[in-house]
Amino acid sequence: MIRFRTTIILILLLILNACGNQHIIDESKKVKLSDENSVEEIEIWHTYSDEETRIFENEIIPLFEEKYPGIDVKSVRQPHSKQLMSALISRASVNRTPDVVRMDITWIPKFVHLDLLYPISEFDDFDLVKSRFLQNPLESNRFGKNYYGLPLNTNVKAAIYNKAALEKLKLDQLPETMDELIGIVKEHNLKIGISDVSPWNSLPYFYGLGGKVMNKDYTKASGYLDSKESISALKELLGLYQNGYIPPEVLSGYAETWQNVSSGDYFMIDEGPWFYSVRSENDLALVNQRTVSGVFPSNGEERSILGGENAVITKGTKHREASWTFVKWMTTEEPQSLLLKAGLLPTNKRVEISNFAEEYPYYKSYIESIDEAFLRPPVPQWEEINTILTNTFKNVFSGEVSVEEGLKKAAADIDRQLSS
């Protein structure tokens, strides 16, 4: 009996010991798994160009991952198109969005309206972070009382003039106002090369002549788009078109603006900083010999149209804090300075750009214009409004409707969109 009891006790001790060892093994596995999972992977979708992607993936991401070894960044390049917007919305419906998206500034209101973006102004340190930015690019992230992204890069349009034409005219300075520009064009029978009548290309002239699309709260177009000031602005543009100062290609969208301003067929065009940044060294030297850039002329306070991309965090991310860490870091001086080499203008006002402007003086006009640039109406219905304005300008220029009739109908159509 004693031997039997002893055997039982030994068996129990062995079982307990085995359980104890199993517990230790499980804990070590848990620690190991914890160590593996301590590295979070965040996915960012972006639309950087070839050179921008090279800098982003080969220089910027490694710098970030070295500074934050607990976060891995997966870069996914996407085409900049409406298909990208549709893909993001579609993936959100099945909760499969990327963590971070580099998004066109005009897209944010729509994604906010669909409740797809996280309001980053809810992060505790947001007020401290937002102090680093230029005001206009920062405001492109605001919808209502909240901010939904941080500005990664910004751009505006500058006026690009044919240098030989300027020398022939012996102008003391480049035109500061639309009235000066139009006066010169009419007096010397010159051409302004507008790419097409879409808002991105036509609004700088329309606004520069005193036109408006809607009120400051972006809630109403009637009384603004069809105001006497807007009617006068569009009539001036129509007159320029009818008299050949704006070429007929503006309606087809096939105007060879870059080539024609370089050759002297156009006195002036309007274009973003990519007019310079995408060129080879030899081509850039030739462009600088033949053209001069200046701030976009305007009769009012707003000189040009604001563009750019913002970094947003999707509502469905499972890595909110890691995403915020990455987005914040992307807007610090080092990554912004690296992308400046590819021609992306920084939004961080602490980035030293004086040396850059000295080396590349044609960027000076863009830098000087950012504070006076205007936003396209930041509303969820912008895509629809963009179409309404484009079609209205086409119909007016082609003579299908009068300026008054076209703008009145467009204002009513936009108001219906805003109330939908």
Tab-separated table of C-alpha atoms in Angstrom:
chain	number	residue	atom	x	y	z
A	1	MET	CA	0.000	0.000	0.000
A	2	ILE	CA	2.815	2.375	0.910
A	3	ARG	CA	4.546	1.524	-2.400
A	4	PHE	CA	1.283	2.201	-4.260
A	5	ARG	CA	0.798	5.577	-2.545
A	6	THR	CA	4.396	6.487	-3.288
A	7	THR	CA	3.877	5.644	-6.944
A	8	ILE	CA	0.741	7.791	-7.106
A	9	ILE	CA	2.534	10.748	-5.515
A	10	LEU	CA	5.417	10.413	-7.986
A	11	ILE	CA	3.001	10.329	-10.902
A	12	LEU	CA	1.216	13.438	-9.618
A	13	LEU	CA	4.498	15.241	-9.149
A	14	LEU	CA	5.518	14.356	-12.704
A	15	ILE	CA	2.177	15.625	-14.033
A	16	LEU	CA	2.454	18.856	-12.081
A	17	ASN	CA	6.029	19.304	-13.194
A	18	ALA	CA	5.029	18.720	-16.793
A	19	CYS	CA	2.208	21.233	-16.447
A	20	GLY	CA	4.644	23.666	-14.969
A	21	ASN	CA	7.050	23.176	-17.826
A	22	GLN	CA	4.215	23.528	-20.332
A	23	HIS	CA	3.260	26.797	-18.679
A	24	ILE	CA	6.811	28.059	-19.039
A	25	ILE	CA	6.883	27.007	-22.699
A	26	ASP	CA	3.574	28.779	-23.375
A	27	GLU	CA	4.790	31.959	-21.723
A	28	SER	CA	7.972	31.941	-23.745
A	29	LYS	CA	5.894	31.534	-26.884
A	30	LYS	CA	3.749	34.446	-25.822
A	31	VAL	CA	6.812	36.589	-25.268
A	32	LYS	CA	8.177	35.579	-28.628
A	33	LEU	CA	4.915	36.369	-30.367
A	34	SER	CA	4.727	39.660	-28.527
A	35	ASP	CA	8.210	40.526	-29.723
A	36	GLU	CA	7.250	39.699	-33.298
A	37	ASN	CA	4.038	41.694	-33.118
A	38	SER	CA	5.768	44.701	-31.585
A	39	VAL	CA	6.650	45.751	-35.161
A	40	GLU	CA	3.564	47.273	-36.749
A	41	GLU	CA	3.222	47.464	-40.508
A	42	ILE	CA	1.346	50.421	-41.923
A	43	GLU	CA	0.365	50.704	-45.560
A	44	ILE	CA	0.371	54.014	-47.403
A	45	TRP	CA	-1.150	54.585	-50.819
A	46	HIS	CA	0.388	57.446	-52.761
A	47	THR	CA	0.581	58.951	-56.230
A	48	TYR	CA	4.192	60.139	-56.259
A	49	SER	CA	5.916	60.421	-59.647
A	50	ASP	CA	8.862	58.214	-60.621
A	51	GLU	CA	11.499	60.482	-59.092
A	52	GLU	CA	9.339	61.313	-56.074
A	53	THR	CA	8.723	57.598	-55.475
A	54	ARG	CA	12.443	56.888	-55.683
A	55	ILE	CA	13.159	59.464	-52.982
A	56	PHE	CA	10.178	58.358	-50.885
A	57	GLU	CA	10.952	54.638	-50.948
A	58	ASN	CA	14.761	54.674	-51.024
A	59	GLU	CA	15.533	57.628	-48.761
A	60	ILE	CA	12.554	58.744	-46.694
A	61	ILE	CA	11.044	55.432	-45.573
A	62	PRO	CA	14.432	53.986	-44.476
A	63	LEU	CA	15.071	57.143	-42.438
A	64	PHE	CA	11.692	56.791	-40.737
A	65	GLU	CA	12.103	53.080	-40.009
A	66	GLU	CA	15.554	53.732	-38.551
A	67	LYS	CA	14.085	56.373	-36.248
A	68	TYR	CA	11.016	54.253	-35.404
A	69	PRO	CA	12.140	50.605	-35.546
A	70	GLY	CA	8.760	49.446	-34.240
A	71	ILE	CA	6.983	50.598	-37.419
A	72	ASP	CA	7.413	49.208	-40.926
A	73	VAL	CA	6.017	51.212	-43.851
A	74	LYS	CA	4.608	49.487	-46.928
A	75	SER	CA	4.521	51.849	-49.896
A	76	VAL	CA	1.896	51.252	-52.596
A	77	ARG	CA	2.032	53.534	-55.629
A	78	GLN	CA	-1.304	54.273	-57.298
A	79	PRO	CA	-2.341	56.214	-60.427
A	80	HIS	CA	-3.888	59.614	-59.728
A	81	SER	CA	-7.371	59.172	-61.133
A	82	LYS	CA	-11.025	58.915	-60.248
A	83	GLN	CA	-10.514	55.144	-60.251
A	84	LEU	CA	-8.300	55.572	-57.185
A	85	MET	CA	-11.092	57.405	-55.402
A	86	SER	CA	-13.552	54.651	-56.323
A	87	ALA	CA	-11.130	51.946	-55.193
A	88	LEU	CA	-10.654	53.588	-51.795
A	89	ILE	CA	-14.395	53.975	-51.271
A	90	SER	CA	-15.011	50.389	-52.386
A	91	ARG	CA	-12.353	48.953	-50.076
A	92	ALA	CA	-13.709	50.990	-47.178
A	93	SER	CA	-17.061	49.218	-47.562
A	94	VAL	CA	-15.336	45.910	-46.685
A	95	ASN	CA	-12.969	47.498	-44.148
A	96	ARG	CA	-9.827	46.907	-46.227
A	97	THR	CA	-8.479	50.426	-46.620
A	98	PRO	CA	-4.791	51.294	-46.362
A	99	ASP	CA	-3.765	52.985	-43.127
A	100	VAL	CA	-2.546	56.237	-44.697
A	101	VAL	CA	-3.384	57.855	-48.018
A	102	ARG	CA	-1.647	60.708	-49.802
A	103	MET	CA	-4.757	62.392	-51.132
A	104	ASP	CA	-5.521	65.336	-53.425
A	105	ILE	CA	-6.727	68.269	-51.349
A	106	THR	CA	-10.068	68.393	-53.187
A	107	TRP	CA	-10.932	64.812	-52.177
A	108	ILE	CA	-10.960	65.316	-48.428
A	109	PRO	CA	-14.494	66.783	-48.047
A	110	LYS	CA	-16.024	63.842	-49.934
A	111	PHE	CA	-14.192	61.246	-47.829
A	112	VAL	CA	-15.139	63.085	-44.641
A	113	HIS	CA	-18.760	63.199	-45.793
A	114	LEU	CA	-18.629	59.409	-46.280
A	115	ASP	CA	-17.145	59.046	-42.768
A	116	LEU	CA	-13.981	57.363	-44.062
A	117	LEU	CA	-11.305	59.541	-42.432
A	118	TYR	CA	-10.165	59.828	-38.840
A	119	PRO	CA	-10.254	63.412	-37.480
A	120	ILE	CA	-6.612	63.918	-36.598
A	121	SER	CA	-7.416	67.068	-34.640
A	122	GLU	CA	-8.506	64.649	-31.884
A	123	PHE	CA	-4.895	63.630	-31.242
A	124	ASP	CA	-3.598	65.286	-28.079
A	125	ASP	CA	-0.594	66.899	-29.771
A	126	PHE	CA	-2.396	68.165	-32.873
A	127	ASP	CA	-2.394	71.828	-31.827
A	128	LEU	CA	1.357	71.659	-31.345
A	129	VAL	CA	1.882	69.961	-34.713
A	130	LYS	CA	-0.317	72.313	-36.737
A	131	SER	CA	1.801	75.327	-35.804
A	132	ARG	CA	4.502	74.179	-38.234
A	133	PHE	CA	2.425	74.676	-41.400
A	134	LEU	CA	1.717	77.376	-43.923
A	135	GLN	CA	-1.871	78.506	-43.343
A	136	ASN	CA	-3.469	77.862	-46.740
A	137	PRO	CA	-2.204	74.279	-47.144
A	138	LEU	CA	-3.223	73.522	-43.545
A	139	GLU	CA	-6.746	74.847	-44.121
A	140	SER	CA	-7.221	72.470	-47.038
A	141	ASN	CA	-7.489	69.742	-44.371
A	142	ARG	CA	-10.271	71.395	-42.397
A	143	PHE	CA	-13.876	70.382	-42.811
A	144	GLY	CA	-16.280	71.887	-40.301
A	145	LYS	CA	-14.539	72.181	-36.944
A	146	ASN	CA	-12.130	69.289	-37.435
A	147	TYR	CA	-8.956	68.653	-39.384
A	148	TYR	CA	-8.659	65.358	-41.243
A	149	GLY	CA	-5.104	65.402	-42.560
A	150	LEU	CA	-1.752	67.144	-42.651
A	151	PRO	CA	-0.452	68.933	-45.781
A	152	LEU	CA	2.427	67.031	-47.374
A	153	ASN	CA	3.181	69.297	-50.325
A	154	THR	CA	1.603	72.301	-51.962
A	155	ASN	CA	1.541	74.021	-55.317
A	156	VAL	CA	0.073	77.015	-57.096
A	157	LYS	CA	0.171	78.308	-60.643
A	158	ALA	CA	2.682	80.871	-61.788
A	159	ALA	CA	2.633	82.981	-64.928
A	160	ILE	CA	5.200	81.729	-67.466
A	161	TYR	CA	6.189	84.354	-70.072
A	162	ASN	CA	8.122	84.124	-73.291
A	163	LYS	CA	11.408	85.897	-72.592
A	164	ALA	CA	11.957	87.241	-76.127
A	165	ALA	CA	8.485	88.850	-76.093
A	166	LEU	CA	9.221	90.535	-72.761
A	167	GLU	CA	12.522	91.903	-74.062
A	168	LYS	CA	10.852	93.189	-77.206
A	169	LEU	CA	8.184	94.992	-75.167
A	170	LYS	CA	10.876	96.452	-72.852
A	171	LEU	CA	8.652	96.031	-69.798
A	172	ASP	CA	10.056	97.429	-66.557
A	173	GLN	CA	8.337	94.664	-64.590
A	174	LEU	CA	6.040	91.701	-65.130
A	175	PRO	CA	2.289	92.407	-65.059
A	176	GLU	CA	0.975	92.593	-61.483
A	177	THR	CA	-2.742	92.806	-62.313
A	178	MET	CA	-5.059	91.138	-64.798
A	179	ASP	CA	-5.844	94.573	-66.236
A	180	GLU	CA	-2.140	95.128	-66.971
A	181	LEU	CA	-1.806	91.712	-68.580
A	182	ILE	CA	-4.899	92.085	-70.745
A	183	GLY	CA	-3.887	95.612	-71.751
A	184	ILE	CA	-0.500	94.377	-72.967
A	185	VAL	CA	-2.047	91.422	-74.787
A	186	LYS	CA	-4.600	93.584	-76.618
A	187	GLU	CA	-2.167	96.394	-77.474
A	188	HIS	CA	0.406	94.052	-79.016
A	189	ASN	CA	-1.933	91.355	-80.361
A	190	LEU	CA	-0.524	88.569	-78.189
A	191	LYS	CA	-1.958	85.264	-76.967
A	192	ILE	CA	-2.592	83.852	-73.489
A	193	GLY	CA	-2.324	80.060	-73.513
A	194	ILE	CA	-5.017	78.614	-71.246
A	195	SER	CA	-4.987	74.814	-71.364
A	196	ASP	CA	-8.757	74.332	-71.151
A	197	VAL	CA	-11.851	75.781	-69.443
A	198	SER	CA	-11.917	73.414	-66.451
A	199	PRO	CA	-11.836	75.190	-63.061
A	200	TRP	CA	-8.197	74.261	-62.420
A	201	ASN	CA	-7.207	76.185	-65.542
A	202	SER	CA	-9.902	78.865	-65.840
A	203	LEU	CA	-10.608	79.925	-62.247
A	204	PRO	CA	-7.282	81.774	-61.783
A	205	TYR	CA	-8.355	84.131	-64.603
A	206	PHE	CA	-12.007	84.234	-63.515
A	207	TYR	CA	-11.065	85.025	-59.903
A	208	GLY	CA	-8.294	87.363	-61.062
A	209	LEU	CA	-10.935	89.433	-62.886
A	210	GLY	CA	-13.201	89.581	-59.831
A	211	GLY	CA	-15.409	86.519	-60.337
A	212	LYS	CA	-16.621	84.257	-57.538
A	213	VAL	CA	-18.119	80.769	-57.433
A	214	MET	CA	-19.869	80.893	-54.057
A	215	ASN	CA	-19.944	82.584	-50.658
A	216	LYS	CA	-17.159	82.334	-48.076
A	217	ASP	CA	-18.974	79.568	-46.206
A	218	TYR	CA	-19.279	77.525	-49.405
A	219	THR	CA	-23.013	77.082	-48.920
A	220	LYS	CA	-24.479	79.109	-51.792
A	221	ALA	CA	-23.608	79.938	-55.425
A	222	SER	CA	-26.619	82.052	-56.404
A	223	GLY	CA	-25.807	85.708	-55.932
A	224	TYR	CA	-22.092	84.998	-56.358
A	225	LEU	CA	-21.481	82.963	-59.499
A	226	ASP	CA	-24.190	84.963	-61.288
A	227	SER	CA	-23.285	88.317	-59.716
A	228	LYS	CA	-22.438	91.360	-61.850
A	229	GLU	CA	-18.759	90.896	-60.922
A	230	SER	CA	-18.761	87.285	-62.128
A	231	ILE	CA	-20.690	88.190	-65.277
A	232	SER	CA	-18.161	90.943	-66.041
A	233	ALA	CA	-15.221	88.550	-65.460
A	234	LEU	CA	-16.572	85.859	-67.778
A	235	LYS	CA	-17.505	88.425	-70.440
A	236	GLU	CA	-13.909	89.654	-70.421
A	237	LEU	CA	-12.619	86.105	-70.910
A	238	LEU	CA	-15.186	85.468	-73.630
A	239	GLY	CA	-14.101	88.642	-75.440
A	240	LEU	CA	-10.459	87.542	-75.288
A	241	TYR	CA	-11.451	84.203	-76.787
A	242	GLN	CA	-13.635	85.671	-79.526
A	243	ASN	CA	-10.908	88.087	-80.587
A	244	GLY	CA	-8.168	85.456	-80.739
A	245	TYR	CA	-6.221	86.467	-77.627
A	246	ILE	CA	-7.112	83.084	-76.118
A	247	PRO	CA	-6.551	80.373	-78.768
A	248	PRO	CA	-9.426	78.113	-79.945
A	249	GLU	CA	-7.705	75.005	-78.533
A	250	VAL	CA	-8.942	76.047	-75.084
A	251	LEU	CA	-12.261	74.330	-75.870
A	252	SER	CA	-10.718	71.065	-77.009
A	253	GLY	CA	-8.102	70.933	-74.274
A	254	TYR	CA	-5.340	70.210	-76.782
A	255	ALA	CA	-3.420	73.484	-76.498
A	256	GLU	CA	0.343	72.871	-76.654
A	257	THR	CA	1.000	75.414	-73.935
A	258	TRP	CA	4.537	74.365	-72.966
A	259	GLN	CA	5.761	74.242	-76.539
A	260	ASN	CA	3.997	77.427	-77.638
A	261	VAL	CA	5.232	79.646	-74.812
A	262	SER	CA	8.766	78.440	-75.434
A	263	SER	CA	8.509	79.104	-79.172
A	264	GLY	CA	6.875	82.509	-78.705
A	265	ASP	CA	3.475	81.607	-80.161
A	266	TYR	CA	2.007	82.364	-76.731
A	267	PHE	CA	3.001	85.404	-74.710
A	268	MET	CA	2.029	83.774	-71.425
A	269	ILE	CA	0.724	80.531	-69.967
A	270	ASP	CA	-0.108	79.515	-66.407
A	271	GLU	CA	1.455	76.381	-64.987
A	272	GLY	CA	2.493	74.609	-61.800
A	273	PRO	CA	6.066	73.906	-60.636
A	274	TRP	CA	6.134	70.655	-62.642
A	275	PHE	CA	6.746	72.894	-65.665
A	276	TYR	CA	10.330	72.814	-64.382
A	277	SER	CA	10.629	69.768	-62.124
A	278	VAL	CA	9.882	67.080	-64.738
A	279	ARG	CA	12.496	68.266	-67.247
A	280	SER	CA	15.931	66.915	-67.966
A	281	GLU	CA	18.907	69.131	-67.212
A	282	ASN	CA	19.439	70.064	-70.876
A	283	ASP	CA	15.750	70.752	-71.477
A	284	LEU	CA	15.559	72.855	-68.322
A	285	ALA	CA	18.486	74.987	-69.470
A	286	LEU	CA	16.683	75.658	-72.754
A	287	VAL	CA	13.431	76.521	-70.968
A	288	ASN	CA	15.243	79.009	-68.749
A	289	GLN	CA	16.746	80.656	-71.832
A	290	ARG	CA	13.331	81.086	-73.423
A	291	THR	CA	10.914	81.750	-70.536
A	292	VAL	CA	10.533	83.746	-67.322
A	293	SER	CA	8.199	82.922	-64.419
A	294	GLY	CA	6.348	85.443	-62.261
A	295	VAL	CA	3.520	85.554	-59.743
A	296	PHE	CA	0.111	85.150	-61.311
A	297	PRO	CA	-1.495	88.565	-61.995
A	298	SER	CA	-4.738	89.463	-60.256
A	299	ASN	CA	-7.033	92.425	-59.715
A	300	GLY	CA	-7.897	91.183	-56.239
A	301	GLU	CA	-6.285	89.725	-53.126
A	302	GLU	CA	-6.210	86.135	-54.381
A	303	ARG	CA	-3.589	85.448	-57.038
A	304	SER	CA	-3.702	81.812	-57.981
A	305	ILE	CA	-5.320	78.457	-57.325
A	306	LEU	CA	-4.046	76.170	-54.562
A	307	GLY	CA	-3.199	72.553	-55.253
A	308	GLY	CA	-1.335	69.847	-53.412
A	309	GLU	CA	-1.672	66.599	-51.507
A	310	ASN	CA	-2.437	65.827	-47.875
A	311	ALA	CA	-1.743	62.783	-45.728
A	312	VAL	CA	-4.880	61.329	-44.134
A	313	ILE	CA	-5.522	58.409	-41.776
A	314	THR	CA	-8.381	56.127	-42.714
A	315	LYS	CA	-11.164	55.425	-40.251
A	316	GLY	CA	-10.651	51.671	-40.652
A	317	THR	CA	-6.964	51.550	-39.720
A	318	LYS	CA	-5.928	49.159	-36.962
A	319	HIS	CA	-2.703	51.128	-36.466
A	320	ARG	CA	-3.920	54.596	-35.602
A	321	GLU	CA	-1.049	55.714	-33.376
A	322	ALA	CA	1.616	54.289	-35.695
A	323	SER	CA	-0.056	56.004	-38.656
A	324	TRP	CA	-0.151	59.311	-36.783
A	325	THR	CA	3.539	58.945	-35.933
A	326	PHE	CA	4.352	58.453	-39.616
A	327	VAL	CA	2.116	61.274	-40.877
A	328	LYS	CA	3.590	63.724	-38.369
A	329	TRP	CA	7.144	62.736	-39.257
A	330	MET	CA	6.462	63.128	-42.999
A	331	THR	CA	5.756	66.822	-42.405
A	332	THR	CA	8.981	67.513	-40.513
A	333	GLU	CA	11.909	69.328	-42.066
A	334	GLU	CA	14.033	66.379	-43.214
A	335	PRO	CA	11.546	64.482	-45.420
A	336	GLN	CA	10.067	67.730	-46.719
A	337	SER	CA	13.534	68.935	-47.708
A	338	LEU	CA	14.283	65.657	-49.491
A	339	LEU	CA	11.101	65.881	-51.576
A	340	LEU	CA	11.840	69.516	-52.339
A	341	LYS	CA	14.704	68.215	-54.492
A	342	ALA	CA	12.046	66.649	-56.734
A	343	GLY	CA	10.185	69.956	-56.975
A	344	LEU	CA	7.518	69.330	-54.308
A	345	LEU	CA	7.039	72.585	-52.434
A	346	PRO	CA	7.077	72.070	-48.644
A	347	THR	CA	4.181	72.920	-46.354
A	348	ASN	CA	6.373	73.153	-43.278
A	349	LYS	CA	7.264	76.824	-42.914
A	350	ARG	CA	10.449	75.913	-41.035
A	351	VAL	CA	12.003	74.264	-44.082
A	352	GLU	CA	14.870	76.421	-45.304
A	353	ILE	CA	14.093	77.233	-48.931
A	354	SER	CA	16.180	80.360	-49.479
A	355	ASN	CA	19.151	78.369	-50.789
A	356	PHE	CA	16.802	76.323	-52.971
A	357	ALA	CA	15.274	79.489	-54.435
A	358	GLU	CA	18.728	80.880	-55.153
A	359	GLU	CA	19.737	77.703	-56.976
A	360	TYR	CA	16.400	77.425	-58.780
A	361	PRO	CA	15.133	81.035	-59.092
A	362	TYR	CA	12.125	80.029	-61.218
A	363	TYR	CA	10.534	78.535	-58.066
A	364	LYS	CA	10.523	81.920	-56.347
A	365	SER	CA	7.237	82.972	-57.963
A	366	TYR	CA	5.539	79.820	-56.673
A	367	ILE	CA	6.806	80.281	-53.153
A	368	GLU	CA	5.687	83.919	-53.108
A	369	SER	CA	2.180	83.005	-54.311
A	370	ILE	CA	1.164	80.402	-51.715
A	371	ASP	CA	-0.120	82.891	-49.138
A	372	GLU	CA	-2.337	84.560	-51.757
A	373	ALA	CA	-3.721	81.376	-53.316
A	374	PHE	CA	-7.392	80.392	-53.133
A	375	LEU	CA	-8.949	77.005	-52.410
A	376	ARG	CA	-11.385	75.405	-54.746
A	377	PRO	CA	-14.652	75.119	-52.767
A	378	PRO	CA	-13.942	72.436	-50.123
A	379	VAL	CA	-17.296	70.662	-50.355
A	380	PRO	CA	-18.164	66.958	-50.813
A	381	GLN	CA	-19.894	67.772	-54.096
A	382	TRP	CA	-16.798	69.310	-55.712
A	383	GLU	CA	-16.541	66.694	-58.481
A	384	GLU	CA	-20.088	67.473	-59.603
A	385	ILE	CA	-19.521	71.236	-59.293
A	386	ASN	CA	-16.302	70.918	-61.280
A	387	THR	CA	-18.309	69.344	-64.104
A	388	ILE	CA	-21.013	72.034	-63.943
A	389	LEU	CA	-18.457	74.842	-64.192
A	390	THR	CA	-16.525	73.161	-66.998
A	391	ASN	CA	-19.664	72.615	-69.077
A	392	THR	CA	-20.889	76.157	-68.393
A	393	PHE	CA	-17.656	77.752	-69.578
A	394	LYS	CA	-17.645	75.488	-72.650
A	395	ASN	CA	-21.225	76.422	-73.512
A	396	VAL	CA	-20.518	80.143	-73.096
A	397	PHE	CA	-17.317	80.054	-75.169
A	398	SER	CA	-18.980	78.028	-77.920
A	399	GLY	CA	-21.901	80.480	-78.064
A	400	GLU	CA	-24.575	78.014	-76.988
A	401	VAL	CA	-25.683	80.252	-74.090
A	402	SER	CA	-25.100	83.845	-73.025
A	403	VAL	CA	-22.853	84.642	-70.098
A	404	GLU	CA	-25.821	85.709	-67.952
A	405	GLU	CA	-27.915	82.672	-68.803
A	406	GLY	CA	-25.042	80.239	-68.355
A	407	LEU	CA	-23.936	81.561	-64.969
A	408	LYS	CA	-27.495	81.803	-63.640
A	409	LYS	CA	-28.235	78.191	-64.529
A	410	ALA	CA	-24.874	77.016	-63.181
A	411	ALA	CA	-25.486	78.808	-59.860
A	412	ALA	CA	-28.886	77.122	-59.512
A	413	ASP	CA	-27.416	73.715	-60.405
A	414	ILE	CA	-24.622	74.141	-57.857
A	415	ASP	CA	-27.083	75.158	-55.159
A	416	ARG	CA	-29.023	71.953	-55.810
A	417	GLN	CA	-25.815	69.974	-55.443
A	418	LEU	CA	-24.956	71.722	-52.191
A	419	SER	CA	-28.372	70.933	-50.729
A	420	SER	CA	-28.287	67.257	-51.726
